[in-house]
Amino acid sequence: MEQAIRNLIKSNGTPFYLFDEKGFIDNYRKLEGIFKAIYPNYQLSYSYKTNYTPFVCQLVRSLGGYAEVVSDMEYTLAKKLGYDNKQIVYNGPSKGEEMFDHLEHQGILNIDSLDEAKRIISYVKGHPDRNYTVGIRINMHVGGDFISRFGLVPESKELQETVSLIKETVNLNLIGLHCHISRSRGVEAWTKRTEIMLKAADDYIDGVPAYISLGSGMYADMPEFLKQQFGGDTVPTYEDYADCTIQPFADHYKDVENQPILFTEPGTTVVARYLSFVTKVLSVKEVRGRYIANMDGDYHNLGEICTMKKLPVTVLSGGKEQHTYTNMDIMGFTCLEQDVLYPGFEQSIAEGDILVFDNVGGYSIVSKPQFIKPQSAMYVLRTNGEVEQIMRAETFDDVFNKFSFKF
Ligand SMILES: *Cc1c(COP(=O)(O)O)cnc(C)c1O
């Protein structure tokens, strides 16, 4: 990676993103291999909203992954990449009109609310000559200190009514269940999540379900520096998750003939580590005892994680004499006081140096606003050592073409 970065800096300048294809593939295969060894019907479904770079989505497809989408925009991308509807999972609380196209093509769709179920039922009743299938999202509460807004609560009246309405509809079949919860990544929470879903499947699905999706929220393989901030050795491994999640599932369905597909829907877990952001120090200055390094990238480039944890950073010297500062903050190009890429920077640094931020693959490029400056380019280091551009830098026109200039 480092040689590729140095070459790109020389040929294209900064800032830019670099995606590590080999790292991504190795991690994907490792996760999948561990889960499939216990339950061969395990299927990974990649969360588009985490990072919908088409190159990454197509790489997932080539590895056999499904597409997990939560809007018509993401659905359209999956179709454009060549996905069959049977390998697209459409989730989320605000699906668009494409959900009917998806249903028509036997796609996987998980209902979030009673109102959404009613809308679907009204649609399928208008097409009595055809058969349709759906799943339901189960609301999870597994120890977090907030009430999740998603899905329907087990044993609630609303869930019961939703199930009854679907079962009364002759050409609509309830074939699967889904859940997902963020901020509950420990083994205990995953053990509970699995128990709740297996019970819900027994309670609400007639016969053996076609699939159960357990959502996302497993810790990834991550750099040691980051792992320490998440609790070091207490961070579960993929094997730990397999023990508390995949194994009970395999046990539950060991005697059935057509075993359900077991999905998980990783985004962060598979992509976060394999994108880096490369940005240059434009100036170093002191303001009332606080040292500031001003960069040509901003905190949106790194995603929300940089507001919660310190990202792994490598300094590439630009040749000027470096100093170590106490009370040094690495600041972005926006004119926002909160634009901190890294607070309390400890390494030696000088104007003209390059900082390489690792582990920025999740919720970075997808949440980067066109704020003050357009987005930077993205490259990939291919498995064969070649470097290719997979997203060009945005231009002035990308930002302003949508506005009217007729006054
Ligand atoms: C966001 C989301 C995911 C992916 O979550 P990560 O934390 O990025 O891995 C998976 N499933 C659903 C339904 C989601 O909304």
Coordinates of C-alpha atoms and ligand atoms in Angstrom, one line a residue:
M1 CA 0.0 0.0 0.0
E2 CA 2.7 2.5 1.0
Q3 CA 4.5 2.4 -2.4
A4 CA 1.2 2.8 -4.2
I5 CA 0.4 5.8 -2.0
R6 CA 3.7 7.4 -2.7
N7 CA 3.3 7.0 -6.4
L8 CA -0.2 8.4 -6.4
I9 CA 0.9 11.4 -4.4
K10 CA 3.6 12.1 -7.0
S11 CA 1.3 11.6 -10.0
N12 CA -2.0 13.0 -8.7
G13 CA -1.4 15.0 -5.5
T14 CA -3.7 14.9 -2.5
P15 CA -6.2 14.2 -1.1
F16 CA -7.4 10.8 -2.3
Y17 CA -8.8 7.5 -1.1
L18 CA -7.1 4.1 -1.7
F19 CA -8.9 0.8 -1.5
D20 CA -7.0 -2.4 -0.7
E21 CA -8.6 -5.2 -2.9
K22 CA -6.5 -8.0 -1.5
G23 CA -7.2 -7.1 2.1
F24 CA -10.9 -6.9 1.4
I25 CA -11.0 -10.3 -0.3
D26 CA -8.9 -12.1 2.4
N27 CA -11.1 -10.7 5.2
Y28 CA -14.4 -11.5 3.3
R29 CA -13.3 -15.1 2.7
K30 CA -12.1 -15.5 6.3
L31 CA -15.4 -14.4 7.7
E32 CA -17.4 -16.5 5.3
G33 CA -15.2 -19.5 5.6
I34 CA -15.6 -19.6 9.4
F35 CA -19.4 -19.3 9.3
K36 CA -19.9 -21.7 6.4
A37 CA -17.8 -24.4 8.1
I38 CA -20.5 -24.5 10.8
Y39 CA -23.5 -23.8 8.6
P40 CA -23.1 -24.3 4.9
N41 CA -26.3 -22.4 4.1
Y42 CA -24.8 -19.2 5.5
Q43 CA -25.0 -16.3 3.1
L44 CA -23.4 -12.9 3.4
S45 CA -25.5 -9.9 2.3
Y46 CA -23.5 -6.7 1.9
S47 CA -24.9 -3.5 3.3
Y48 CA -24.8 -0.9 0.5
K49 CA -25.4 2.1 2.7
T50 CA -22.1 1.5 4.5
N51 CA -20.1 2.0 1.3
Y52 CA -21.8 1.7 -2.1
T53 CA -18.7 2.3 -4.2
P54 CA -19.7 0.3 -7.3
F55 CA -16.3 -1.4 -7.5
V56 CA -16.7 -2.7 -4.0
C57 CA -20.3 -3.8 -4.6
Q58 CA -19.2 -5.7 -7.7
L59 CA -16.3 -7.2 -5.8
V60 CA -18.8 -8.5 -3.3
R61 CA -20.9 -9.9 -6.1
S62 CA -17.9 -11.7 -7.6
L63 CA -17.3 -13.3 -4.2
G64 CA -20.9 -14.6 -4.1
G65 CA -22.3 -11.9 -1.7
Y66 CA -25.9 -10.7 -1.9
A67 CA -26.9 -7.0 -1.9
E68 CA -28.6 -5.5 1.1
V69 CA -30.4 -2.3 0.1
V70 CA -32.6 0.2 1.9
S71 CA -33.8 2.6 -0.8
D72 CA -34.7 2.7 -4.5
M73 CA -31.4 4.3 -5.2
E74 CA -29.5 1.4 -3.7
Y75 CA -31.9 -1.1 -5.3
T76 CA -31.3 0.5 -8.7
L77 CA -27.5 0.2 -8.2
A78 CA -27.7 -3.5 -7.3
K79 CA -29.8 -4.1 -10.5
K80 CA -27.4 -2.1 -12.6
L81 CA -24.5 -4.3 -11.3
G82 CA -26.4 -7.3 -12.7
Y83 CA -27.9 -8.7 -9.5
D84 CA -30.9 -11.0 -9.9
N85 CA -33.7 -10.0 -7.5
K86 CA -33.4 -13.3 -5.7
Q87 CA -30.0 -12.0 -4.5
I88 CA -31.1 -8.6 -3.4
V89 CA -32.5 -8.1 0.1
Y90 CA -34.6 -4.9 0.3
N91 CA -34.9 -3.6 4.0
G92 CA -35.6 -0.4 5.7
P93 CA -38.5 1.8 6.9
S94 CA -38.9 3.9 3.8
K95 CA -38.8 1.8 0.7
G96 CA -39.8 3.4 -2.6
E97 CA -42.0 2.3 -5.5
E98 CA -39.3 -0.1 -6.7
M99 CA -40.3 -2.5 -3.9
F100 CA -43.2 -3.6 -6.1
D101 CA -40.8 -4.3 -8.9
H102 CA -38.7 -6.3 -6.4
L103 CA -41.7 -8.3 -5.2
E104 CA -42.7 -9.0 -8.8
H105 CA -39.3 -10.6 -9.4
Q106 CA -39.3 -12.8 -6.3
G107 CA -36.9 -10.6 -4.5
I108 CA -36.3 -10.8 -0.7
L109 CA -38.1 -8.0 1.1
N110 CA -38.5 -7.5 4.9
I111 CA -41.5 -5.5 6.1
D112 CA -40.8 -2.8 8.8
S113 CA -44.3 -1.9 9.9
L114 CA -48.0 -2.8 9.9
D115 CA -48.7 0.1 7.5
E116 CA -46.1 -1.2 5.0
A117 CA -47.6 -4.6 5.3
K118 CA -51.0 -3.1 4.4
R119 CA -49.6 -1.4 1.4
I120 CA -48.1 -4.6 0.1
I121 CA -51.2 -6.6 0.8
S122 CA -53.3 -4.1 -1.1
Y123 CA -50.8 -4.4 -4.1
V124 CA -50.8 -8.2 -4.2
K125 CA -54.6 -8.3 -3.9
G126 CA -54.6 -6.4 -7.2
H127 CA -52.6 -9.2 -8.8
P128 CA -54.5 -12.3 -7.7
D129 CA -53.1 -14.5 -10.4
R130 CA -49.5 -14.2 -9.0
N131 CA -47.8 -15.3 -5.8
Y132 CA -45.6 -13.2 -3.6
T133 CA -43.3 -13.7 -0.6
V134 CA -42.2 -11.4 2.2
G135 CA -40.3 -11.4 5.5
I136 CA -40.8 -9.3 8.6
R137 CA -38.3 -7.3 10.5
I138 CA -38.2 -8.1 14.2
N139 CA -37.5 -5.3 16.6
M140 CA -34.5 -6.0 18.8
H141 CA -33.8 -5.0 22.4
V142 CA -30.6 -6.7 23.5
G143 CA -29.1 -4.6 26.2
G144 CA -28.6 -1.3 24.5
D145 CA -29.7 1.9 26.4
F146 CA -32.0 3.0 23.6
I147 CA -35.2 1.9 21.9
S148 CA -34.6 0.8 18.3
R149 CA -37.0 2.3 15.8
F150 CA -36.9 -0.6 13.5
G151 CA -39.2 -3.6 13.0
L152 CA -42.1 -5.1 15.0
V153 CA -41.8 -6.1 18.6
P154 CA -42.0 -9.9 19.4
E155 CA -45.3 -10.9 21.0
S156 CA -46.8 -7.4 20.4
K157 CA -50.3 -6.8 19.0
E158 CA -48.9 -5.0 16.0
L159 CA -46.7 -7.9 15.0
Q160 CA -49.5 -10.4 15.6
E161 CA -51.9 -8.3 13.4
T162 CA -49.2 -8.0 10.7
V163 CA -48.7 -11.8 10.6
S164 CA -52.4 -12.5 10.6
L165 CA -53.1 -10.1 7.7
I166 CA -50.3 -11.7 5.7
K167 CA -51.5 -15.2 6.4
E168 CA -55.1 -14.2 5.4
T169 CA -53.8 -13.1 2.0
V170 CA -53.9 -16.1 -0.2
N171 CA -51.3 -15.1 -2.7
L172 CA -48.8 -13.7 -0.1
N173 CA -46.5 -16.0 1.9
L174 CA -44.5 -15.1 5.0
I175 CA -41.2 -16.9 4.5
G176 CA -38.5 -15.2 6.5
L177 CA -37.5 -13.0 9.4
H178 CA -35.0 -10.2 9.7
C179 CA -33.4 -8.1 12.4
H180 CA -30.5 -5.7 12.8
I181 CA -29.4 -3.6 15.7
S182 CA -26.4 -1.3 16.0
R183 CA -24.4 -0.5 19.1
S184 CA -24.7 -4.0 20.5
R185 CA -21.6 -5.8 19.3
G186 CA -20.7 -8.1 22.2
V187 CA -21.1 -11.9 22.4
E188 CA -23.8 -11.6 25.0
A189 CA -26.0 -9.4 22.7
W190 CA -25.4 -11.7 19.8
T191 CA -26.3 -14.8 21.8
K192 CA -29.6 -13.1 22.8
R193 CA -30.3 -11.9 19.3
T194 CA -30.0 -15.4 18.0
E195 CA -32.3 -16.8 20.7
I196 CA -34.9 -14.2 20.0
M197 CA -34.9 -14.8 16.2
L198 CA -35.1 -18.6 16.5
K199 CA -38.0 -18.3 18.9
A200 CA -39.7 -15.8 16.6
A201 CA -39.3 -18.1 13.6
D202 CA -40.9 -21.0 15.6
D203 CA -43.7 -18.7 16.7
Y204 CA -44.6 -16.9 13.5
I205 CA -43.5 -18.9 10.5
D206 CA -45.4 -21.9 9.4
G207 CA -43.0 -24.8 8.8
V208 CA -39.3 -24.1 8.2
P209 CA -38.5 -20.5 7.1
A210 CA -36.8 -19.9 3.8
Y211 CA -34.4 -17.5 5.5
I212 CA -33.5 -15.7 8.7
S213 CA -31.3 -12.6 8.6
L214 CA -29.5 -11.6 11.8
G215 CA -28.4 -8.3 10.5
S216 CA -25.0 -6.7 11.2
G217 CA -23.0 -5.3 14.1
M218 CA -20.1 -7.7 14.5
Y219 CA -16.7 -6.2 15.3
A220 CA -14.3 -6.5 12.4
D221 CA -10.7 -7.7 12.2
M222 CA -9.0 -4.3 13.0
P223 CA -5.7 -2.7 13.5
E224 CA -4.3 -3.2 17.0
F225 CA -4.3 0.5 17.7
L226 CA -8.0 0.7 17.1
K227 CA -8.8 -2.6 18.8
Q228 CA -7.3 -1.3 22.0
Q229 CA -9.8 1.5 22.0
F230 CA -12.7 -1.0 21.6
G231 CA -11.5 -3.1 24.6
G232 CA -8.5 -5.0 23.3
D233 CA -8.7 -8.7 23.9
T234 CA -12.3 -8.5 25.0
V235 CA -13.3 -7.7 21.3
P236 CA -14.9 -10.9 19.9
T237 CA -13.3 -12.7 17.0
Y238 CA -15.2 -14.2 14.0
E239 CA -14.8 -17.6 15.7
D240 CA -16.4 -16.2 18.9
Y241 CA -19.4 -14.9 16.8
A242 CA -19.6 -18.3 15.1
D243 CA -19.8 -20.0 18.5
C244 CA -22.6 -17.8 19.9
T245 CA -24.6 -17.3 16.7
I246 CA -24.0 -19.7 13.8
Q247 CA -23.7 -22.8 16.0
P248 CA -27.0 -22.4 17.9
F249 CA -28.6 -21.8 14.5
A250 CA -27.1 -24.9 13.0
D251 CA -28.2 -26.9 16.1
H252 CA -31.7 -25.6 15.8
Y253 CA -32.1 -26.7 12.2
K254 CA -29.9 -29.7 12.2
D255 CA -32.7 -32.2 11.5
V256 CA -34.7 -30.3 8.9
E257 CA -34.4 -31.1 5.2
N258 CA -34.4 -27.7 3.6
Q259 CA -32.4 -25.7 6.0
P260 CA -33.1 -21.9 5.9
I261 CA -30.6 -19.5 4.5
L262 CA -28.8 -17.8 7.4
F263 CA -27.9 -14.2 6.5
T264 CA -25.8 -11.7 8.2
E265 CA -25.6 -8.2 6.6
P266 CA -22.1 -6.8 7.3
G267 CA -21.1 -3.4 6.0
T268 CA -18.5 -2.1 8.4
T269 CA -17.2 -5.6 9.3
V270 CA -16.1 -6.3 5.7
V271 CA -15.2 -2.8 4.4
A272 CA -14.0 -0.5 7.1
R273 CA -10.4 -1.6 7.3
Y274 CA -9.7 -1.6 3.6
L275 CA -10.1 2.0 2.7
S276 CA -7.5 4.7 3.5
F277 CA -7.6 8.4 3.1
V278 CA -4.5 10.3 2.2
T279 CA -4.3 14.0 3.0
K280 CA -1.6 16.7 3.3
V281 CA -0.5 19.1 6.0
L282 CA -1.0 22.6 4.6
S283 CA 0.1 24.6 7.6
V284 CA 1.1 24.1 11.2
K285 CA 0.4 26.9 13.7
E286 CA 0.0 27.8 17.3
V287 CA -3.2 29.5 18.6
R288 CA -3.0 30.4 22.3
G289 CA -1.1 27.3 23.3
R290 CA -3.2 25.0 21.0
Y291 CA -1.3 23.6 18.0
I292 CA -3.2 23.2 14.8
A293 CA -2.3 21.2 11.6
N294 CA -4.5 22.3 8.7
M295 CA -5.2 19.6 6.2
D296 CA -6.5 19.5 2.6
G297 CA -9.1 16.8 3.6
D298 CA -11.9 17.1 6.2
Y299 CA -13.5 15.0 8.9
H300 CA -16.4 14.0 6.6
N301 CA -13.8 12.3 4.5
L302 CA -13.1 9.9 7.4
G303 CA -16.7 9.3 8.5
E304 CA -18.3 9.3 11.9
I305 CA -15.7 7.0 13.4
C306 CA -13.1 9.8 13.7
T307 CA -15.5 11.6 16.1
M308 CA -15.6 8.6 18.4
K309 CA -12.1 6.9 18.1
K310 CA -8.6 7.8 17.1
L311 CA -7.9 6.3 13.7
P312 CA -4.6 4.6 12.9
V313 CA -2.5 7.2 11.1
T314 CA 0.9 7.0 9.3
V315 CA 3.0 10.1 8.7
L316 CA 4.9 10.3 5.4
S317 CA 7.5 13.0 5.7
G318 CA 7.5 15.7 3.1
G319 CA 11.1 16.6 3.9
K320 CA 10.8 19.5 6.2
E321 CA 12.0 19.3 9.8
Q322 CA 9.4 17.6 12.0
H323 CA 8.4 18.5 15.5
T324 CA 6.4 16.8 18.2
Y325 CA 3.7 19.1 19.8
T326 CA 1.7 18.7 22.9
N327 CA -1.9 19.7 22.4
M328 CA -1.9 19.3 18.6
D329 CA -5.2 18.8 16.7
I330 CA -5.3 17.7 13.1
M331 CA -8.0 19.9 11.5
G332 CA -9.9 19.7 8.2
F333 CA -10.5 22.2 5.3
T334 CA -14.0 23.1 6.3
C335 CA -14.6 26.3 8.3
L336 CA -16.2 24.4 11.1
E337 CA -14.6 24.4 14.6
Q338 CA -15.6 20.7 15.0
D339 CA -13.7 19.6 11.9
V340 CA -11.2 17.5 13.8
L341 CA -9.7 14.5 12.0
Y342 CA -7.6 13.6 15.0
P343 CA -7.5 15.2 18.4
G344 CA -4.3 15.2 20.5
F345 CA -1.9 14.1 17.8
E346 CA 1.3 12.6 19.3
Q347 CA 3.5 12.0 16.3
S348 CA 6.2 14.3 14.9
I349 CA 4.9 16.3 12.0
A350 CA 5.8 19.2 9.7
E351 CA 4.1 21.3 7.0
G352 CA 4.1 19.3 3.7
D353 CA 3.9 15.9 5.4
I354 CA 1.3 13.4 4.3
L355 CA -1.1 11.7 6.8
V356 CA -2.5 8.3 5.8
F357 CA -5.7 7.6 7.8
D358 CA -6.6 3.9 7.8
N359 CA -9.9 2.1 8.5
V360 CA -12.2 4.7 6.9
G361 CA -14.3 2.4 4.7
G362 CA -17.5 2.7 6.6
Y363 CA -19.9 5.7 6.3
S364 CA -17.3 7.9 4.8
I365 CA -17.7 8.4 1.1
V366 CA -21.5 7.8 1.4
S367 CA -21.9 10.5 4.0
K368 CA -19.5 13.1 2.5
P369 CA -21.5 16.3 1.7
Q370 CA -20.6 18.6 -1.1
F371 CA -19.7 21.1 1.6
I372 CA -17.1 23.8 0.7
K373 CA -15.1 21.5 -1.5
P374 CA -16.1 18.6 -3.9
Q375 CA -15.2 15.0 -3.1
S376 CA -11.7 13.5 -3.7
A377 CA -10.9 10.7 -6.1
M378 CA -10.7 7.0 -5.1
Y379 CA -8.2 4.5 -6.3
V380 CA -7.8 0.7 -5.8
L381 CA -4.6 -1.3 -5.4
R382 CA -5.5 -4.4 -7.3
T383 CA -4.5 -7.9 -6.3
N384 CA -2.0 -7.9 -9.2
G385 CA -0.3 -4.7 -7.9
E386 CA -1.8 -2.3 -10.4
V387 CA -3.5 0.9 -9.3
E388 CA -6.7 2.0 -11.0
Q389 CA -9.1 4.9 -10.4
I390 CA -12.5 3.8 -9.2
M391 CA -14.0 7.2 -8.6
R392 CA -12.9 10.4 -10.2
A393 CA -12.7 13.6 -8.1
E394 CA -15.9 15.6 -8.2
T395 CA -15.7 18.8 -10.1
F396 CA -17.3 22.3 -9.8
D397 CA -19.9 21.1 -12.3
D398 CA -20.8 18.0 -10.3
V399 CA -21.8 20.4 -7.5
F400 CA -23.4 23.2 -9.5
N401 CA -25.0 21.5 -12.5
K402 CA -28.2 20.7 -10.6
F403 CA -28.9 24.4 -9.7
S404 CA -30.6 26.8 -12.0
F405 CA -28.4 29.7 -13.2
K406 CA -31.4 31.4 -14.9
F407 CA -32.2 34.4 -12.7
Ligands
LIG1 C1 -26.8 -0.4 8.4 C2 -27.3 -1.7 8.2 C3 -26.4 -2.8 8.1 C4 -24.9 -2.7 8.2 O1 -24.4 -2.2 9.4 P1 -22.9 -2.0 9.6 O2 -22.8 -1.6 11.0 O3 -22.4 -1.0 8.7 O4 -22.2 -3.3 9.4 C5 -27.0 -4.1 8.0 N1 -28.3 -4.3 7.9 C6 -29.2 -3.2 8.1 C7 -30.7 -3.5 8.0 C8 -28.7 -1.9 8.2 O5 -29.6 -0.9 8.3

